[in-house]
Coordinates of N, CA, C and O in Angstrom, one line a residue:
M1 N 163.9 41.2 87.9 CA 163.7 42.6 88.5 C 162.3 43.1 88.2 O 161.7 43.7 89.0
L2 N 161.9 42.9 86.9 CA 160.6 43.5 86.5 C 159.4 42.8 87.1 O 158.4 43.4 87.4
K3 N 159.5 41.5 87.3 CA 158.4 40.7 87.9 C 158.0 41.1 89.3 O 156.8 41.3 89.5
P4 N 158.9 41.4 90.2 CA 158.5 41.9 91.5 C 157.7 43.2 91.4 O 156.8 43.4 92.2
Q5 N 158.1 44.1 90.5 CA 157.4 45.4 90.4 C 156.0 45.1 89.9 O 155.0 45.8 90.4
I6 N 155.8 44.2 88.9 CA 154.5 43.9 88.4 C 153.6 43.3 89.5 O 152.5 43.6 89.7
E7 N 154.2 42.4 90.3 CA 153.5 41.8 91.4 C 153.1 42.8 92.5 O 152.0 42.8 93.0
K8 N 154.0 43.7 92.7 CA 153.7 44.8 93.7 C 152.5 45.7 93.2 O 151.6 46.0 94.0
K9 N 152.5 46.0 91.9 CA 151.5 46.8 91.4 C 150.1 46.0 91.4 O 149.1 46.6 91.6
A10 N 150.2 44.7 91.0 CA 149.0 43.9 91.1 C 148.4 43.8 92.5 O 147.2 43.9 92.6
R11 N 149.3 43.7 93.5 CA 148.8 43.7 94.9 C 148.2 45.0 95.2 O 147.1 45.1 95.9
L12 N 148.8 46.1 94.8 CA 148.3 47.5 95.0 C 146.9 47.6 94.4 O 146.0 48.1 95.0
V13 N 146.7 47.2 93.2 CA 145.4 47.3 92.5 C 144.4 46.4 93.2 O 143.3 46.9 93.4
E14 N 144.7 45.2 93.6 CA 143.8 44.4 94.4 C 143.4 45.0 95.7 O 142.2 45.0 96.1
E15 N 144.4 45.6 96.4 CA 144.1 46.2 97.7 C 143.2 47.4 97.5 O 142.2 47.6 98.2
L16 N 143.5 48.2 96.4 CA 142.6 49.4 96.1 C 141.2 48.9 95.8 O 140.2 49.5 96.2
K17 N 141.1 47.9 95.0 CA 139.8 47.3 94.6 C 139.0 46.9 95.8 O 137.8 47.2 95.9
D18 N 139.6 46.2 96.7 CA 139.0 45.6 97.9 C 138.5 46.8 98.8 O 137.3 46.8 99.2
K19 N 139.3 47.8 99.0 CA 139.0 48.9 99.8 C 137.9 49.8 99.2 O 137.0 50.2 99.8
A20 N 138.0 50.0 97.9 CA 137.0 50.8 97.2 C 135.6 50.1 97.1 O 134.6 50.7 97.1
A21 N 135.7 48.7 97.1 CA 134.4 48.0 97.1 C 133.7 48.1 98.5 O 132.5 48.1 98.6
R22 N 134.5 48.3 99.6 CA 133.9 48.4 100.9 C 133.5 49.8 101.3 O 132.8 50.1 102.2
A23 N 134.1 50.8 100.5 CA 133.9 52.2 100.9 C 132.5 52.7 100.6 O 131.9 52.2 99.6
Q24 N 132.0 53.6 101.4 CA 130.7 54.2 101.1 C 130.8 55.5 100.3 O 129.9 55.9 99.6
M25 N 132.0 56.1 100.3 CA 132.2 57.3 99.6 C 133.7 57.4 99.1 O 134.6 56.9 99.8
G26 N 133.9 58.0 98.0 CA 135.2 58.2 97.5 C 135.3 59.7 97.0 O 134.5 60.2 96.3
I27 N 136.4 60.3 97.4 CA 136.6 61.7 97.0 C 138.0 61.8 96.4 O 139.0 61.3 96.9
L28 N 138.0 62.4 95.2 CA 139.2 62.5 94.3 C 139.6 64.0 94.4 O 138.9 64.9 94.3
A29 N 141.0 64.1 94.7 CA 141.5 65.5 94.9 C 142.8 65.6 94.2 O 143.6 64.6 94.1
D30 N 143.2 66.8 93.8 CA 144.5 67.1 93.2 C 145.3 67.7 94.4 O 144.9 68.6 95.1
F31 N 146.5 67.1 94.6 CA 147.3 67.5 95.7 C 148.7 68.1 95.2 O 149.7 68.1 95.9
T32 N 148.7 68.7 94.0 CA 149.9 69.2 93.4 C 150.6 70.3 94.4 O 149.9 71.2 94.8
G33 N 151.8 70.1 94.7 CA 152.6 71.0 95.5 C 152.4 70.9 97.0 O 153.0 71.6 97.8
L34 N 151.6 69.9 97.5 CA 151.3 69.7 98.9 C 152.6 69.1 99.5 O 153.2 68.2 99.0
K35 N 153.0 69.7 100.7 CA 154.2 69.2 101.4 C 153.9 67.8 102.0 O 152.7 67.5 102.4
V36 N 154.9 67.0 102.2 CA 154.8 65.7 102.7 C 154.2 65.7 104.1 O 153.3 64.9 104.4
E37 N 154.7 66.6 104.9 CA 154.1 66.7 106.3 C 152.6 67.0 106.3 O 151.9 66.5 107.2
D38 N 152.2 67.9 105.4 CA 150.8 68.2 105.3 C 150.0 67.0 104.8 O 148.9 66.7 105.4
L39 N 150.5 66.2 103.9 CA 149.8 65.0 103.4 C 149.8 64.0 104.5 O 148.8 63.3 104.7
T40 N 150.8 63.9 105.3 CA 150.9 62.9 106.4 C 149.8 63.3 107.4 O 149.1 62.4 107.9
R41 N 149.8 64.6 107.7 CA 148.8 65.0 108.7 C 147.4 64.8 108.2 O 146.5 64.3 109.0
L42 N 147.1 65.0 106.9 CA 145.8 64.8 106.3 C 145.5 63.3 106.4 O 144.3 62.9 106.7
R43 N 146.4 62.4 106.1 CA 146.2 61.0 106.1 C 145.8 60.6 107.5 O 144.8 59.8 107.7
R44 N 146.4 61.1 108.5 CA 146.1 60.8 109.9 C 144.7 61.3 110.3 O 143.9 60.5 110.9
Q45 N 144.3 62.5 109.8 CA 143.0 63.0 110.1 C 141.9 62.2 109.4 O 140.8 61.9 109.9
V46 N 142.2 61.7 108.2 CA 141.2 60.9 107.4 C 141.1 59.6 108.1 O 139.9 59.1 108.2
R47 N 142.1 59.0 108.6 CA 142.1 57.7 109.3 C 141.2 57.9 110.5 O 140.4 57.0 110.9
E48 N 141.3 59.0 111.3 CA 140.5 59.2 112.4 C 139.0 59.4 112.1 O 138.1 59.1 112.9
A49 N 138.7 59.8 110.8 CA 137.3 60.0 110.3 C 136.9 58.7 109.7 O 135.9 58.8 108.8
E50 N 137.5 57.6 110.0 CA 137.1 56.3 109.4 C 137.3 56.2 107.9 O 136.3 55.8 107.2
G51 N 138.4 56.7 107.4 CA 138.7 56.7 106.0 C 140.1 56.3 105.7 O 140.9 56.0 106.7
E52 N 140.5 56.4 104.5 CA 141.9 56.2 104.1 C 142.2 57.1 102.9 O 141.4 57.2 102.0
L53 N 143.3 57.7 102.9 CA 143.8 58.6 101.8 C 144.9 57.8 101.1 O 145.9 57.5 101.7
R54 N 144.7 57.6 99.8 CA 145.7 56.9 99.0 C 146.1 57.8 97.8 O 145.3 58.5 97.3
V55 N 147.4 57.7 97.5 CA 147.9 58.3 96.3 C 148.4 57.2 95.4 O 149.2 56.3 95.9
A56 N 147.9 57.2 94.2 CA 148.2 56.1 93.3 C 148.3 56.6 91.8 O 147.6 57.7 91.6
K57 N 149.0 56.0 91.0 CA 149.0 56.4 89.6 C 147.7 56.1 89.0 O 146.9 55.2 89.3
N58 N 147.4 57.0 88.0 CA 146.1 56.9 87.3 C 145.8 55.6 86.6 O 144.7 55.1 86.6
T59 N 146.8 54.9 86.1 CA 146.6 53.6 85.4 C 146.2 52.6 86.5 O 145.4 51.8 86.2
L60 N 146.8 52.7 87.7 CA 146.4 51.7 88.7 C 145.0 52.0 89.2 O 144.2 51.1 89.5
L61 N 144.7 53.3 89.3 CA 143.3 53.7 89.8 C 142.3 53.2 88.7 O 141.2 52.7 89.1
R62 N 142.6 53.3 87.5 CA 141.7 52.9 86.4 C 141.4 51.4 86.5 O 140.3 50.9 86.3
R63 N 142.5 50.6 86.8 CA 142.4 49.2 86.9 C 141.6 48.8 88.2 O 140.9 47.8 88.2
A64 N 141.7 49.6 89.2 CA 141.0 49.3 90.4 C 139.5 49.7 90.4 O 138.7 49.3 91.2
A65 N 139.2 50.6 89.4 CA 137.8 51.1 89.3 C 136.9 50.2 88.5 O 136.4 50.5 87.5
T66 N 136.7 49.0 89.1 CA 135.8 48.1 88.5 C 134.3 48.5 88.8 O 134.1 49.3 89.7
P67 N 133.3 48.0 88.1 CA 131.9 48.4 88.3 C 131.4 48.2 89.7 O 130.5 48.9 90.1
D68 N 132.0 47.3 90.5 CA 131.5 47.1 91.8 C 132.2 47.9 92.9 O 132.0 47.7 94.1
T69 N 133.0 48.9 92.5 CA 133.7 49.8 93.4 C 133.1 51.2 93.4 O 132.5 51.6 92.4
I70 N 133.5 52.0 94.4 CA 133.0 53.4 94.5 C 133.8 54.2 93.5 O 133.4 55.3 93.2
L71 N 135.0 53.7 93.0 CA 135.8 54.4 92.1 C 135.3 54.4 90.6 O 135.7 55.3 89.8
A72 N 134.4 53.5 90.3 CA 133.9 53.4 88.9 C 133.3 54.7 88.4 O 133.7 55.1 87.2
P73 N 132.5 55.4 89.1 CA 131.9 56.6 88.5 C 133.0 57.7 88.3 O 132.8 58.7 87.6
L74 N 134.1 57.6 89.1 CA 135.1 58.6 89.0 C 136.2 58.4 87.9 O 137.1 59.2 87.8
S75 N 136.1 57.3 87.2 CA 137.2 56.9 86.3 C 137.5 57.9 85.2 O 138.6 58.0 84.8
G76 N 136.5 58.7 84.8 CA 136.8 59.7 83.8 C 137.6 60.9 84.4 O 138.0 61.8 83.6
Q77 N 137.7 61.0 85.7 CA 138.4 62.1 86.3 C 139.9 61.8 86.6 O 140.6 62.6 87.2
F78 N 140.3 60.6 86.3 CA 141.7 60.2 86.6 C 142.7 60.9 85.7 O 143.3 60.2 84.8
T79 N 143.0 62.1 85.9 CA 144.0 62.8 85.2 C 144.8 63.7 86.1 O 144.3 64.2 87.1
G80 N 146.1 63.8 85.9 CA 147.0 64.6 86.8 C 147.2 63.8 88.1 O 146.8 62.7 88.2
P81 N 147.9 64.5 89.0 CA 148.2 63.8 90.3 C 146.9 63.7 91.1 O 146.2 64.7 91.2
N82 N 146.6 62.5 91.6 CA 145.3 62.3 92.3 C 145.6 61.6 93.7 O 146.4 60.7 93.8
A83 N 144.8 62.1 94.6 CA 144.7 61.5 95.9 C 143.3 61.0 96.0 O 142.4 61.8 95.7
V84 N 143.1 59.8 96.5 CA 141.7 59.3 96.7 C 141.5 59.0 98.1 O 142.2 58.3 98.8
A85 N 140.4 59.7 98.6 CA 140.0 59.4 100.0 C 138.8 58.5 100.0 O 137.8 58.8 99.4
L86 N 139.0 57.4 100.6 CA 137.9 56.4 100.7 C 137.3 56.5 102.1 O 138.0 56.4 103.1
G87 N 136.0 56.7 102.2 CA 135.3 56.8 103.5 C 134.5 55.5 103.8 O 133.7 55.1 103.0
F88 N 134.8 54.9 104.9 CA 134.1 53.7 105.4 C 133.1 54.0 106.4 O 132.3 53.1 106.8
G89 N 133.1 55.2 107.0 CA 132.1 55.6 108.0 C 131.2 56.7 107.5 O 130.6 56.5 106.4
D90 N 131.0 57.7 108.3 CA 130.1 58.8 108.0 C 130.7 59.6 106.8 O 131.7 60.3 106.9
P91 N 129.9 59.7 105.7 CA 130.4 60.4 104.5 C 130.5 61.9 104.8 O 131.3 62.6 104.3
V92 N 129.6 62.4 105.6 CA 129.6 63.9 105.9 C 130.9 64.3 106.7 O 131.4 65.3 106.4
A93 N 131.3 63.4 107.6 CA 132.5 63.7 108.4 C 133.7 63.8 107.5 O 134.6 64.7 107.6
L94 N 133.8 62.9 106.5 CA 134.9 62.9 105.6 C 134.9 64.1 104.7 O 135.9 64.7 104.4
A95 N 133.7 64.4 104.2 CA 133.5 65.6 103.3 C 133.9 66.9 104.1 O 134.6 67.7 103.6
K96 N 133.5 67.0 105.3 CA 133.8 68.2 106.2 C 135.3 68.3 106.3 O 135.9 69.4 106.2
L97 N 136.0 67.2 106.6 CA 137.4 67.2 106.8 C 138.2 67.7 105.6 O 139.0 68.5 105.6
L98 N 137.8 67.1 104.4 CA 138.5 67.4 103.2 C 138.2 68.8 102.7 O 139.1 69.5 102.1
V99 N 137.0 69.2 102.8 CA 136.6 70.6 102.4 C 137.4 71.6 103.3 O 137.9 72.6 102.8
K100 N 137.4 71.4 104.6 CA 138.2 72.3 105.5 C 139.7 72.3 105.1 O 140.3 73.4 105.0
F101 N 140.2 71.2 104.8 CA 141.6 71.1 104.4 C 141.8 71.8 103.1 O 142.8 72.6 102.9
A102 N 140.9 71.7 102.1 CA 141.0 72.4 100.9 C 140.9 73.9 101.0 O 141.5 74.6 100.3
Q103 N 140.1 74.3 102.0 CA 140.0 75.7 102.3 C 141.2 76.3 102.9 O 141.6 77.4 102.7
D104 N 141.9 75.5 103.8 CA 143.1 75.9 104.4 C 144.3 75.9 103.5 O 145.2 76.7 103.6
K105 N 144.3 75.1 102.5 CA 145.4 75.0 101.5 C 144.9 75.0 100.1 O 145.0 74.1 99.3
P106 N 144.2 76.1 99.7 CA 143.5 76.2 98.4 C 144.5 76.1 97.2 O 144.1 75.6 96.1
Q107 N 145.7 76.5 97.3 CA 146.7 76.5 96.2 C 147.3 75.1 96.0 O 147.8 74.8 95.0
F108 N 147.2 74.2 97.0 CA 147.8 72.9 97.0 C 146.9 71.7 97.0 O 147.2 70.6 96.6
F109 N 145.6 71.9 97.4 CA 144.7 70.8 97.5 C 143.4 71.2 97.0 O 142.7 72.1 97.6
K110 N 142.9 70.6 95.9 CA 141.6 70.9 95.3 C 140.8 69.6 95.1 O 141.3 68.7 94.6
I111 N 139.6 69.7 95.6 CA 138.7 68.5 95.4 C 138.2 68.6 94.0 O 137.7 69.6 93.5
K112 N 138.3 67.5 93.3 CA 137.9 67.4 91.9 C 136.4 66.9 91.8 O 135.6 67.5 91.1
A113 N 136.2 65.7 92.4 CA 134.9 65.1 92.4 C 134.8 64.1 93.5 O 135.8 63.8 94.2
A114 N 133.6 63.5 93.6 CA 133.4 62.5 94.6 C 132.3 61.5 94.1 O 131.6 61.8 93.1
A115 N 132.3 60.4 94.7 CA 131.3 59.4 94.4 C 130.6 58.9 95.7 O 131.2 58.6 96.6
L116 N 129.3 59.0 95.6 CA 128.5 58.6 96.8 C 127.2 57.9 96.3 O 126.5 58.5 95.5
G117 N 127.0 56.7 96.7 CA 125.8 56.0 96.3 C 125.7 55.8 94.8 O 124.6 55.8 94.2
G118 N 126.9 55.6 94.1 CA 126.9 55.4 92.7 C 126.8 56.6 91.8 O 126.7 56.5 90.6
K119 N 126.7 57.8 92.5 CA 126.5 59.0 91.7 C 127.8 59.9 91.9 O 128.4 59.9 92.9
V120 N 128.1 60.6 90.8 CA 129.2 61.5 90.9 C 128.8 62.9 91.4 O 127.8 63.4 91.0
L121 N 129.6 63.4 92.4 CA 129.3 64.7 93.0 C 130.4 65.7 92.5 O 131.6 65.3 92.5
T122 N 130.1 66.9 92.2 CA 131.0 67.9 91.9 C 131.7 68.4 93.2 O 131.2 68.1 94.3
A123 N 132.7 69.2 93.0 CA 133.4 69.8 94.2 C 132.4 70.7 95.0 O 132.4 70.7 96.2
A124 N 131.5 71.4 94.3 CA 130.5 72.2 94.9 C 129.5 71.4 95.7 O 129.1 71.7 96.8
E125 N 129.1 70.2 95.2 CA 128.2 69.3 95.9 C 128.8 68.7 97.1 O 128.2 68.5 98.1
V126 N 130.2 68.4 97.0 CA 130.9 67.9 98.2 C 130.9 69.0 99.3 O 130.7 68.7 100.4
E127 N 131.1 70.2 98.9 CA 131.1 71.3 99.8 C 129.7 71.4 100.5 O 129.6 71.7 101.7
A128 N 128.6 71.3 99.7 CA 127.3 71.3 100.2 C 127.0 70.2 101.2 O 126.4 70.4 102.3
L129 N 127.6 69.0 100.9 CA 127.5 67.8 101.7 C 128.2 68.1 103.1 O 127.7 67.7 104.1
S130 N 129.3 68.8 103.0 CA 130.0 69.1 104.2 C 129.3 70.0 105.2 O 129.6 70.1 106.4
K131 N 128.3 70.7 104.7 CA 127.6 71.7 105.5 C 126.4 71.0 106.2 O 125.8 71.6 107.1
L132 N 126.1 69.7 105.9 CA 125.1 69.0 106.6 C 125.5 68.7 108.0 O 126.7 68.6 108.3
P133 N 124.6 68.5 108.9 CA 125.0 68.1 110.3 C 125.5 66.7 110.2 O 125.2 65.9 109.3
G134 N 126.3 66.3 111.2 CA 126.9 65.0 111.3 C 125.9 63.9 111.6 O 124.7 64.2 111.9
R135 N 126.3 62.7 111.5 CA 125.4 61.5 111.6 C 124.8 61.5 113.0 O 123.6 61.3 113.2
E136 N 125.6 61.8 114.1 CA 125.0 61.8 115.4 C 124.0 62.9 115.6 O 122.9 62.7 116.3
V137 N 124.2 64.1 115.0 CA 123.2 65.2 115.1 C 121.9 64.8 114.4 O 120.8 65.0 114.9
L138 N 122.1 64.2 113.2 CA 120.9 63.8 112.5 C 120.1 62.7 113.2 O 118.9 62.7 113.2
L139 N 120.8 61.7 113.8 CA 120.1 60.7 114.6 C 119.4 61.3 115.8 O 118.3 60.9 116.2
A140 N 120.1 62.3 116.5 CA 119.4 63.0 117.6 C 118.2 63.7 117.2 O 117.1 63.7 117.9
Q141 N 118.2 64.4 116.0 CA 117.0 65.1 115.5 C 115.9 64.1 115.2 O 114.7 64.4 115.5
L142 N 116.3 62.9 114.6 CA 115.3 61.9 114.3 C 114.6 61.4 115.6 O 113.4 61.2 115.7
L143 N 115.5 61.1 116.6 CA 115.0 60.6 117.9 C 114.0 61.7 118.5 O 113.0 61.3 119.0
G144 N 114.4 62.9 118.4 CA 113.5 64.0 119.0 C 112.2 64.0 118.3 O 111.1 64.2 118.9
A145 N 112.2 63.9 116.9 CA 111.0 63.9 116.2 C 110.1 62.7 116.5 O 108.9 62.8 116.7
L146 N 110.8 61.5 116.7 CA 110.0 60.3 117.0 C 109.4 60.4 118.5 O 108.4 59.9 118.7
Q147 N 110.2 61.0 119.4 CA 109.6 61.2 120.7 C 108.5 62.2 120.8 O 107.6 62.1 121.6
G148 N 108.6 63.2 119.9 CA 107.5 64.2 119.9 C 106.2 63.7 119.6 O 105.2 64.2 120.1
V149 N 106.0 62.7 118.7 CA 104.7 62.1 118.4 C 104.0 61.5 119.6 O 102.9 61.9 119.9
P150 N 104.6 60.6 120.3 CA 103.9 60.1 121.5 C 103.7 61.2 122.6 O 102.6 61.1 123.2
Q151 N 104.6 62.1 122.8 CA 104.4 63.1 123.7 C 103.2 64.0 123.4 O 102.4 64.4 124.2
G152 N 103.0 64.3 122.1 CA 101.9 65.1 121.6 C 100.6 64.3 121.8 O 99.6 64.9 122.3
L153 N 100.6 63.0 121.6 CA 99.4 62.2 121.8 C 99.0 62.2 123.3 O 97.8 62.3 123.7
V154 N 100.0 62.1 124.2 CA 99.8 62.1 125.6 C 99.1 63.5 126.0 O 98.2 63.5 126.8
H155 N 99.7 64.6 125.5 CA 99.1 65.9 125.8 C 97.7 66.0 125.3 O 96.8 66.6 126.0
V156 N 97.4 65.5 124.2 CA 96.0 65.6 123.6 C 95.1 64.8 124.5 O 94.0 65.3 124.9
L157 N 95.5 63.6 124.8 CA 94.6 62.7 125.7 C 94.4 63.3 127.1 O 93.3 63.3 127.6
A158 N 95.5 63.9 127.6 CA 95.4 64.5 128.9 C 94.5 65.8 128.9 O 93.7 66.0 129.8
G159 N 94.5 66.5 127.8 CA 93.6 67.6 127.6 C 92.2 67.2 127.6 O 91.3 67.9 128.1
V160 N 91.8 66.1 126.9 CA 90.5 65.6 126.9 C 90.0 65.3 128.3 O 88.9 65.7 128.7
I161 N 90.8 64.6 129.1 CA 90.5 64.2 130.4 C 90.3 65.5 131.3 O 89.4 65.6 132.1
R162 N 91.2 66.4 131.1 CA 91.2 67.7 131.9 C 89.9 68.4 131.6 O 89.2 69.0 132.5
N163 N 89.5 68.5 130.3 CA 88.3 69.2 129.9 C 87.1 68.5 130.5 O 86.1 69.2 131.0
L164 N 87.0 67.2 130.5 CA 85.9 66.4 131.1 C 85.8 66.7 132.6 O 84.8 66.9 133.1
L165 N 87.0 66.8 133.2 CA 87.0 67.1 134.7 C 86.5 68.5 134.9 O 85.8 68.7 135.9
N166 N 86.9 69.4 134.1 CA 86.4 70.8 134.3 C 84.9 70.9 134.1 O 84.2 71.6 134.8
V167 N 84.3 70.2 133.1 CA 82.9 70.2 132.9 C 82.2 69.6 134.1 O 81.2 70.1 134.6
L168 N 82.7 68.5 134.6 CA 82.1 67.8 135.8 C 82.1 68.7 137.0 O 81.2 68.8 137.8
T169 N 83.2 69.4 137.2 CA 83.4 70.4 138.3 C 82.4 71.5 138.2 O 81.8 71.9 139.2
A170 N 82.2 72.0 137.0 CA 81.3 73.1 136.7 C 79.9 72.7 137.0 O 79.1 73.4 137.6
I171 N 79.5 71.5 136.6 CA 78.2 70.9 136.9 C 77.9 70.8 138.4 O 76.9 71.2 138.9
R172 N 78.9 70.3 139.1 CA 78.8 70.1 140.5 C 78.6 71.5 141.2 O 77.8 71.7 142.1
E173 N 79.4 72.5 140.8 CA 79.2 73.8 141.4 C 77.9 74.5 141.1 O 77.3 75.2 141.9
K174 N 77.4 74.2 139.9 CA 76.1 74.7 139.5 C 75.0 74.2 140.3 O 74.0 74.8 140.6
K175 N 75.1 72.9 140.7 CA 74.0 72.3 141.5 C 74.1 72.7 143.0 O 73.4 72.1 143.8
G176 N 75.0 73.5 143.3 CA 75.1 74.0 144.7 C 76.2 73.4 145.5 O 76.2 73.5 146.7
G177 N 77.1 72.9 144.9 CA 78.3 72.4 145.6 C 78.1 71.2 146.4 O 78.8 70.9 147.4
E178 N 77.0 70.4 146.1 CA 76.8 69.2 146.8 C 77.8 68.2 146.6 O 78.3 68.1 145.5
G179 N 78.1 67.5 147.6 CA 79.1 66.4 147.4 C 78.4 65.2 146.9 O 77.2 65.2 146.6
P180 N 79.0 64.0 147.0 CA 78.3 62.8 146.6 C 77.1 62.5 147.5 O 77.1 62.8 148.7
A181 N 76.0 62.0 146.9 CA 74.8 61.7 147.7 C 75.1 60.6 148.7 O 75.7 59.6 148.4
E182 N 74.5 60.8 149.9 CA 74.7 59.8 150.9 C 73.4 59.1 151.0 O 72.3 59.6 151.2
G183 N 73.5 57.8 151.0 CA 72.5 56.8 151.1 C 71.1 57.2 151.2 O 70.1 56.9 151.3

């Protein structure tokens, strides 16, 4: 009877390790008192944001928090009931989703910390991250900036040609409006 439980926990730890190694961001939250239907709804929303929300015992989280995973910097925060959101896509989208949920249910869901790029972020830093524009908006802004450089160059070069044309027209008018000389 004991052996199947140990194997089940070992599989859970390996699954957590694998997913945490592939994740770009991990957010740790306290979900004390959250209703099951709210947690289920949150899981669905996190899945739509290219992430996964897992609830696991702290001992299993500590075992899964190997140095090559996103959970490693958060291992000191594994106290009390924890939900871990692992983000595989846009970290800003996941942060926006969880911050909004935490604002909607402040008495039941509190963001403790997050890990992004090997660094630990506080709850306030996660909130600041959530206020950044999304990935698509940032890419559009970058594309606009990149397009602006060649357009500016075209306008400058066109201005030089336009000025040369104006000077030549003024010279022609000054000479009496003569056209091109005929043979």
